[in-house]
Coordinates of C-alpha atoms in Angstrom, one line a residue:
X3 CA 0.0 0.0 0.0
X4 CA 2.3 2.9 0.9
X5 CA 4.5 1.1 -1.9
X6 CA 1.9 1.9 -3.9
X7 CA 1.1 5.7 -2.6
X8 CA 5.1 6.4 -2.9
X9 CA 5.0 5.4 -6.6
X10 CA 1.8 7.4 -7.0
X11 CA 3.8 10.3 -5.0
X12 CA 6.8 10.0 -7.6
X13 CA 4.9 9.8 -10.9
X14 CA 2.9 13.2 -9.4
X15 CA 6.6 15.2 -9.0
X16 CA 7.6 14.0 -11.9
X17 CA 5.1 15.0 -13.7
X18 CA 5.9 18.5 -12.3
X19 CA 9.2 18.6 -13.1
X20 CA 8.5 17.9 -16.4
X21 CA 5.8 20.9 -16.8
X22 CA 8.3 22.9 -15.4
X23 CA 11.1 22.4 -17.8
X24 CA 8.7 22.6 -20.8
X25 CA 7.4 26.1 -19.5
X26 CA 11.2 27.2 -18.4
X27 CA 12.6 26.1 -22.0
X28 CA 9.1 27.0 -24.0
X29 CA 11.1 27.9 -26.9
X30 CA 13.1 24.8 -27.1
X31 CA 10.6 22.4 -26.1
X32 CA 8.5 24.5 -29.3
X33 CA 11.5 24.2 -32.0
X34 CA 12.0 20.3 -30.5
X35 CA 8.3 19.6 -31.1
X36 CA 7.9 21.3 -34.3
X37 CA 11.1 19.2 -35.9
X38 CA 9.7 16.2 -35.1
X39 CA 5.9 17.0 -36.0
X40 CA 7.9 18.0 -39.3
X41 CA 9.6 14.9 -40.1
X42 CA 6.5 12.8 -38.7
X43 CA 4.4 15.2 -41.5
X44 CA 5.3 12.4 -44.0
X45 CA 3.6 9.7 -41.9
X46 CA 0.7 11.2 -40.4
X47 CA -0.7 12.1 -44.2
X48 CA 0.3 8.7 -44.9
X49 CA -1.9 7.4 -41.9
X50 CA -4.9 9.7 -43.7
X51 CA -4.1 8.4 -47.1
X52 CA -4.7 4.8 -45.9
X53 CA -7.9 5.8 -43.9
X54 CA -9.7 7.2 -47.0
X55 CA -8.0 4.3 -49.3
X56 CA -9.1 1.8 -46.7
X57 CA -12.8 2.8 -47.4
X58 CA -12.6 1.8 -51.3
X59 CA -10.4 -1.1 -50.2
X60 CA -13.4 -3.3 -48.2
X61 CA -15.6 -2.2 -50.7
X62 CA -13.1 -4.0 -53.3
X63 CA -12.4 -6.9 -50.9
X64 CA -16.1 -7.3 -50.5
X65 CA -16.4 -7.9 -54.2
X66 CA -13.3 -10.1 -54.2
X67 CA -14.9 -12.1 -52.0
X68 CA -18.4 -12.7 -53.8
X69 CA -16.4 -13.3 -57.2
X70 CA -13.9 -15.6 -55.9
X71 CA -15.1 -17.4 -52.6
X72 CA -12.6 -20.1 -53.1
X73 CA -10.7 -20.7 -50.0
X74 CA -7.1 -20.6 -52.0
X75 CA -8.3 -17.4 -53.5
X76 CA -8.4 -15.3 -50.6
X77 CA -4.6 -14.5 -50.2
X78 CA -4.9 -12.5 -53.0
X79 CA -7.6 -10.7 -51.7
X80 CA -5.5 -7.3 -50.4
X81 CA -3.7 -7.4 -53.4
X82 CA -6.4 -7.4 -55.6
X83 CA -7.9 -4.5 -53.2
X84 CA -4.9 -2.7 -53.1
X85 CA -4.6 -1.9 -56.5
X86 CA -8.2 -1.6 -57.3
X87 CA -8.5 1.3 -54.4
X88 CA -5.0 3.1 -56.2
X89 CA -5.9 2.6 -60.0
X90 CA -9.6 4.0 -59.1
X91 CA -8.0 7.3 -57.2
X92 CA -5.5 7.5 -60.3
X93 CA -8.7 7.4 -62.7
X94 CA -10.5 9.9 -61.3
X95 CA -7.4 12.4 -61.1
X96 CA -6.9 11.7 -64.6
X97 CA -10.7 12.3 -65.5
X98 CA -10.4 15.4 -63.4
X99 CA -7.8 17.0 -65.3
X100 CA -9.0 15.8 -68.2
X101 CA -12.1 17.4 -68.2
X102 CA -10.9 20.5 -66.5
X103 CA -7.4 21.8 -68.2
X104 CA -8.8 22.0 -71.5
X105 CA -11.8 24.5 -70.1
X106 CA -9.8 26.1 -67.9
X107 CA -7.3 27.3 -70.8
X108 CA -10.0 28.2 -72.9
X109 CA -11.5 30.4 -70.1
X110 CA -7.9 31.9 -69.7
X111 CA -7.8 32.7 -73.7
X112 CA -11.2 34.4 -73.6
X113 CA -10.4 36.6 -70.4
X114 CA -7.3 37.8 -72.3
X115 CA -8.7 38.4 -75.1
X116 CA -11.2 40.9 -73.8
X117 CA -8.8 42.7 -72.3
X118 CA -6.3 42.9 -75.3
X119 CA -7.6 45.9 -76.3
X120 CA -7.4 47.6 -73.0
X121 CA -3.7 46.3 -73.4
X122 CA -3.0 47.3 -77.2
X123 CA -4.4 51.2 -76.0
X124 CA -2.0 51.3 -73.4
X125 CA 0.7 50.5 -75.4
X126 CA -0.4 52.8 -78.1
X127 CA -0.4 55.6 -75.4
X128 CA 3.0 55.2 -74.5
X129 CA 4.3 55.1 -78.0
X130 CA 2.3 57.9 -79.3
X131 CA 3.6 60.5 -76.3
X132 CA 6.8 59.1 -76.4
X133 CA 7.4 58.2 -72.8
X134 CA 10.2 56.1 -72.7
X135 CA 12.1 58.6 -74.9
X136 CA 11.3 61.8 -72.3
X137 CA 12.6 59.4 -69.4
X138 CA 16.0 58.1 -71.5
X139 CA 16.3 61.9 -72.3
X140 CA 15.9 62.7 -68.7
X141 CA 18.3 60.0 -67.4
X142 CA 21.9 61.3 -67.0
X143 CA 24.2 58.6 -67.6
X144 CA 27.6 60.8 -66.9
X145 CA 26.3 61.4 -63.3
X146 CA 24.9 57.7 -62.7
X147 CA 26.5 55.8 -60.0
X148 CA 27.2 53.0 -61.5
X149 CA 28.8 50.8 -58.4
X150 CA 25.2 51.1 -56.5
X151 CA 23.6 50.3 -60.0
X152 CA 25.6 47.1 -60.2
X153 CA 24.9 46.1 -56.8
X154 CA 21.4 46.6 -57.0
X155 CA 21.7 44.3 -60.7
X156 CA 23.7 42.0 -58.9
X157 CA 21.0 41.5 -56.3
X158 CA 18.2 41.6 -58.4
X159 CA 19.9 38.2 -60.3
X160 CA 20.9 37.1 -56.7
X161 CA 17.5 37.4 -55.7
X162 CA 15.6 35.6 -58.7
X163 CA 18.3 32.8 -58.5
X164 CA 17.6 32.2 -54.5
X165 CA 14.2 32.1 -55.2
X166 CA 14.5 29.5 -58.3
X167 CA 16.8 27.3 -56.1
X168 CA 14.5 27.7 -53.1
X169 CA 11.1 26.8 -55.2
X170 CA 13.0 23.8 -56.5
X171 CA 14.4 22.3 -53.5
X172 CA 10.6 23.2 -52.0
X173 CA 9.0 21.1 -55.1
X174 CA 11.5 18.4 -54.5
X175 CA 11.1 18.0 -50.9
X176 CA 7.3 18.2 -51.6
X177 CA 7.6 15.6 -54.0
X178 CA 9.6 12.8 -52.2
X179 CA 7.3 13.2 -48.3
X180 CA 4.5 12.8 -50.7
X181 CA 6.0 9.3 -52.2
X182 CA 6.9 8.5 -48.9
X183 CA 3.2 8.9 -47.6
X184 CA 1.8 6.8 -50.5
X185 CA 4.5 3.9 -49.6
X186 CA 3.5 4.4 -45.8
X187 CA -0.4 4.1 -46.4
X188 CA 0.2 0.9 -48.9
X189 CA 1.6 -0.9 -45.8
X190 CA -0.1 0.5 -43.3
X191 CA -3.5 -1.5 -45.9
X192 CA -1.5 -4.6 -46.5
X193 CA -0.5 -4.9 -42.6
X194 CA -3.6 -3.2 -41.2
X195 CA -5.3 -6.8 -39.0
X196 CA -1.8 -6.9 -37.8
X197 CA -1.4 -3.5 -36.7
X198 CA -4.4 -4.2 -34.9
X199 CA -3.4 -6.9 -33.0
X200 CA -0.5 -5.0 -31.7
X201 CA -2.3 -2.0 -31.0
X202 CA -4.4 -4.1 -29.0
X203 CA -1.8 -5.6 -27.1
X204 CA -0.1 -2.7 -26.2
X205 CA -3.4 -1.2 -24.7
X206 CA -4.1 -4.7 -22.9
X207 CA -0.9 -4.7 -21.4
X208 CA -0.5 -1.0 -20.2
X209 CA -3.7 0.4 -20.4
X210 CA -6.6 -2.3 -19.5
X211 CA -8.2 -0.3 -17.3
X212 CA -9.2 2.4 -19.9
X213 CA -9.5 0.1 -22.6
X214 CA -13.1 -0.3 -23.3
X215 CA -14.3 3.2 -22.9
X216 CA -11.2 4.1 -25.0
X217 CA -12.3 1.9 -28.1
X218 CA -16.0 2.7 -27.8
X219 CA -14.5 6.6 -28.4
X220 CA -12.0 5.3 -31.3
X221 CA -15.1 3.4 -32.8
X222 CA -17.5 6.4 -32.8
X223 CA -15.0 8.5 -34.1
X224 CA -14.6 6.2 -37.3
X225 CA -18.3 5.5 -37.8
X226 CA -18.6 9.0 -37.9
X227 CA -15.5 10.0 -40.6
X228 CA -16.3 7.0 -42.2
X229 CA -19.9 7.8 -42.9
X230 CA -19.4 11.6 -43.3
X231 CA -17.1 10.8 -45.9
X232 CA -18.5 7.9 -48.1
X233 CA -21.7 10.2 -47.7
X234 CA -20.5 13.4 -48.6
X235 CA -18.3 11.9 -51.6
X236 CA -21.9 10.0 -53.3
X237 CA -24.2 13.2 -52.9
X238 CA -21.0 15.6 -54.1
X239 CA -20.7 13.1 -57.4
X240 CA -24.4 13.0 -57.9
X241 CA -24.7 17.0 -57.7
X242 CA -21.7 17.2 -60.0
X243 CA -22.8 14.9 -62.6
X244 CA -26.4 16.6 -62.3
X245 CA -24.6 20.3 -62.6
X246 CA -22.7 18.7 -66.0
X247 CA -25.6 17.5 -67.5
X248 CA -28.1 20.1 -67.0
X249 CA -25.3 22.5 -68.3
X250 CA -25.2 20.5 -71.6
X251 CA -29.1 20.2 -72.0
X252 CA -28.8 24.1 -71.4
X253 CA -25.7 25.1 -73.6
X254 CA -23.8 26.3 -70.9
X255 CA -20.3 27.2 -71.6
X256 CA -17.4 25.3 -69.0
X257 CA -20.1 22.8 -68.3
X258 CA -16.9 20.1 -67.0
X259 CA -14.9 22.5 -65.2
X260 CA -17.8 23.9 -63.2
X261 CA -19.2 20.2 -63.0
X262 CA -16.0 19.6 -61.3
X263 CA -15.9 22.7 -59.2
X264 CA -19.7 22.0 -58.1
X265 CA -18.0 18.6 -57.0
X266 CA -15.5 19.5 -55.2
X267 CA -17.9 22.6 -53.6
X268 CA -20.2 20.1 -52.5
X269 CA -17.6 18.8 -50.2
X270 CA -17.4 21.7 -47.9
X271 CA -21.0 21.8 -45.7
X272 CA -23.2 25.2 -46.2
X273 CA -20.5 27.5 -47.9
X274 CA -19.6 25.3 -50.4
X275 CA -22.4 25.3 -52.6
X276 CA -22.3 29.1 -52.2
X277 CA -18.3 28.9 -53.8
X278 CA -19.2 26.5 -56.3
X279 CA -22.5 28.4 -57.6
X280 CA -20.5 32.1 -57.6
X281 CA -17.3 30.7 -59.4
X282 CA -19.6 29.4 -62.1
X283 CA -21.8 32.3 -62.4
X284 CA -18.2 34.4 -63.0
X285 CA -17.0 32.4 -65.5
X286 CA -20.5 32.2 -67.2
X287 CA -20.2 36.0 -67.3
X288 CA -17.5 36.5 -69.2
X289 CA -19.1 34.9 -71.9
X290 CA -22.4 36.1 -72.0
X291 CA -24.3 37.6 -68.8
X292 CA -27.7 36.2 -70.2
X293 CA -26.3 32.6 -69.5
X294 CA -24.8 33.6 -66.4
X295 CA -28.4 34.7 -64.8
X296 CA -29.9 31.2 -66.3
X297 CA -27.3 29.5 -64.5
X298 CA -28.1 31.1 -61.6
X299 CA -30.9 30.0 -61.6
X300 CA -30.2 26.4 -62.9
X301 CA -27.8 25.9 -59.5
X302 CA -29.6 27.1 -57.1
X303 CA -33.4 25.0 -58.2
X304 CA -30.4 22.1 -58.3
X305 CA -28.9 22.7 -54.8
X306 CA -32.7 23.0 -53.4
X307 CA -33.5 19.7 -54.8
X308 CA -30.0 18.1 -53.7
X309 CA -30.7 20.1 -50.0
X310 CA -34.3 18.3 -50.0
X311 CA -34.4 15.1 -51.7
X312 CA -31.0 14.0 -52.4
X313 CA -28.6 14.7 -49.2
X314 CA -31.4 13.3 -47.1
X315 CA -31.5 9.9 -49.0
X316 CA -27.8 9.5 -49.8
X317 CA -26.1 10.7 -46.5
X318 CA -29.8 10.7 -44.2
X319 CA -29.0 11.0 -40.6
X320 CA -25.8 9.2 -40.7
X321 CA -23.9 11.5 -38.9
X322 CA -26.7 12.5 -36.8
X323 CA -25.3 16.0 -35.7
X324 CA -28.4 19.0 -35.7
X325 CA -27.9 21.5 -38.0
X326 CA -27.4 24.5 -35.9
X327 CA -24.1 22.2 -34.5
X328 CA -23.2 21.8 -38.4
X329 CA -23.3 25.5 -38.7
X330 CA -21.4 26.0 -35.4
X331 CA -18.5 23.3 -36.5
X332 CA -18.3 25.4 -40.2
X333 CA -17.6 28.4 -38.6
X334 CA -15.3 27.1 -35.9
X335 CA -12.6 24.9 -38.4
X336 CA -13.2 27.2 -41.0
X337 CA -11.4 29.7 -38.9
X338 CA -8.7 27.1 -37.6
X339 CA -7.8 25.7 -40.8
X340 CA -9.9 27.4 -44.0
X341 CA -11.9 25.5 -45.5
X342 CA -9.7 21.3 -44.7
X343 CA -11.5 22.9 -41.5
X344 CA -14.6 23.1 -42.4
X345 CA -15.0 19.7 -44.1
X346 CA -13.0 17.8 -40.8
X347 CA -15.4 19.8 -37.9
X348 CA -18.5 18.9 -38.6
X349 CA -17.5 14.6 -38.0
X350 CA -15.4 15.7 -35.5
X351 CA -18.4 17.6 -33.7
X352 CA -21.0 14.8 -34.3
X353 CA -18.5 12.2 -33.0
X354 CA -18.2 14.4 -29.9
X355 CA -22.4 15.4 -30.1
X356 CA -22.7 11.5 -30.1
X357 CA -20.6 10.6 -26.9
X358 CA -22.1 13.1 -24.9
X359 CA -25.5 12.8 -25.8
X360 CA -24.6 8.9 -24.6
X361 CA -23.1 9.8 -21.4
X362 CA -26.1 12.0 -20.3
X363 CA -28.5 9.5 -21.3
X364 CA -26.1 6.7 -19.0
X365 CA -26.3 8.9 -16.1
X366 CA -29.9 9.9 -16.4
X367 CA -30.9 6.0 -16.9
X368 CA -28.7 5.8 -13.7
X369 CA -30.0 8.4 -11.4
X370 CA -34.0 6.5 -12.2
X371 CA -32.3 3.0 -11.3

């Protein structure tokens, strides 16, 4: 027993003396914390990978399974799965930029275009009044310091050639954490029933006490990413393909690129149909205003009808978080982290609405018993 109260006693000061040396070196502890979140940065958006991947994957293994139900058959199952779950993420990207490069030049063209006049008038001004001549006239080359004119050259160069070397090393460093994530998410899929067991090991061993409670958390938190996600992604496709092809029927100019945008809008809860619908009505615009107001109208009898009938029957009341709490979740991670904020909050605030309404509902059951 007081073996027991000494130890307790010890971990307490220690404890202490550990908060005291992180608030005493702050700055250190800081610059310590933020190398390794850094050089961990490669394996947590790995760990994310493989969670998104992982929700194409059982679909995959699922159909594995009903094709091939042969006992000697199965082994190949994550393979198979695997590489499904990669080619169909490739696919898309491909169809993505497909539809949208092509669009998105000619929308470029046709912005420059209208203002090539406004260009060719300017340049016509400053050739007509002879500009550049009054300021070579004016310029005094006997009197020029030419040291500090050199200097300011030579920095100019400097300058652009740090920058080109910087961007490049940036692009490269970019490039090899993100093959490094894609390798780390592959194995985290092929080993994922034995990660398990270990994780579950180490939380028998050291942690059985907390254990249960602990997993019910984990598991709640998953059902509700897992749903918000598969969810969102089916009713953001369905608008987007809906947006496309009531473009076409109407002879809407850009109808894949704003198909895609509408997509990729339809991701973000509340705001992002707003984005997607104002981008489109832009670029509409610039083509002919006329279109741009049927459009306008076109999206916004679209999003009613997604708002009403679709969302309800694709996603329904999956993540079961009221939509004032939606609202309230937007606001807060869009001011934490834009809009990766927005999207992440509102699972992340129905996981949370979902424990707590359970824990009130435990002790109220409780308090009758």
């Amino acid at each position: 027993m007081n073996l027991h109260i000494n130890r307790r006693h010890l971990s307490l000061v220690l404890a202490l003396f550990l908060l005291y040396l992180a608030i005493t070196y702050w700055k250190t502890v800081a610059r310590f914390i933020q190398t390794i979140w850094s050089a961990a940065m490669p394996l947590v958006v790995g760990c994310v990978i493989a969670y998104i991947v992982n929700l194409l994957l059982r679909q995959y293994e699922h159909l594995y399974l009903r094709i091939f139900p042969q006992p000697r058959a199965q082994r190949f199952k994550r393979v198979f799965g695997i590489v499904l779950s990669y080619l169909s993420i490739i696919v898309i990207v491909a169809l993505v930029i497909r539809l949208v490069i092509p669009e998105l030049v000619s929308c470029i063209r046709l912005l420059f275009s209208n203002h090539s006049q406004s260009v060719n008038k300017i340049v016509s001004f400053v050739q007509q009044n002879g500009l550049f001549k009054n300021v070579w006239k004016h310029l005094d080359l006997q009197h020029l310091d030419w040291q500090k004119t050199s200097k300011l050259l030579g920095f100019g160069v400097g300058g652009t050639m740090k920058k080109i070397v910087t961007t490049a090393s940036s692009v490269v460093t970019t490039t090899t954490k993100t093959v490094i994530a894609i390798f780390f998410s592959i194995y985290l899929l092929i080993y994922k029933e034995k990660l398990a067991r270990q994780f579950y090991q180490v939380m028998d061993t050291y942690f059985g006490k907390i254990k249960r409670p602990f997993m019910h958390v984990v598991k709640t938190f998953d059902e509700s990413y897992s749903s918000y996600i598969v969810g969102q992604c089916k009713d953001a496709a369905i608008l987007g393909v809906a947006c496309f092809v009531g473009m076409q029927v109407l002879r809407m100019p850009y109808a894949s690129m704003i198909g895609v945008v509408t997509f990729f809008g339809a991701l973000i809860p509340i705001v992002g149909a707003i984005l997607g619908a104002g981008i489109g009505v832009i670029l509409i615009f610039a083509v002919s205003p006329v279109k741009s107001l049927i459009f306008l109208i076109f999206i916004i009898v679209l999003q009613q009808f997604d708002n009403r009938i679709t969302y309800p029957l694709v996603v329904g009341k999956s993540i079961g978080l009221p939509s004032v709490w939606v609202f309230a979740a937007v606001i807060v991670g869009g001011g934490i982290s834009g809009i990766l904020g927005m999207m992440l909050t509102v699972p992340l605030f129905a996981a949370i609405y979902k424990l707590v309404a359970e824990d009130i509902e435990r002790r109220h059951l409780a308090k009758i018993e």
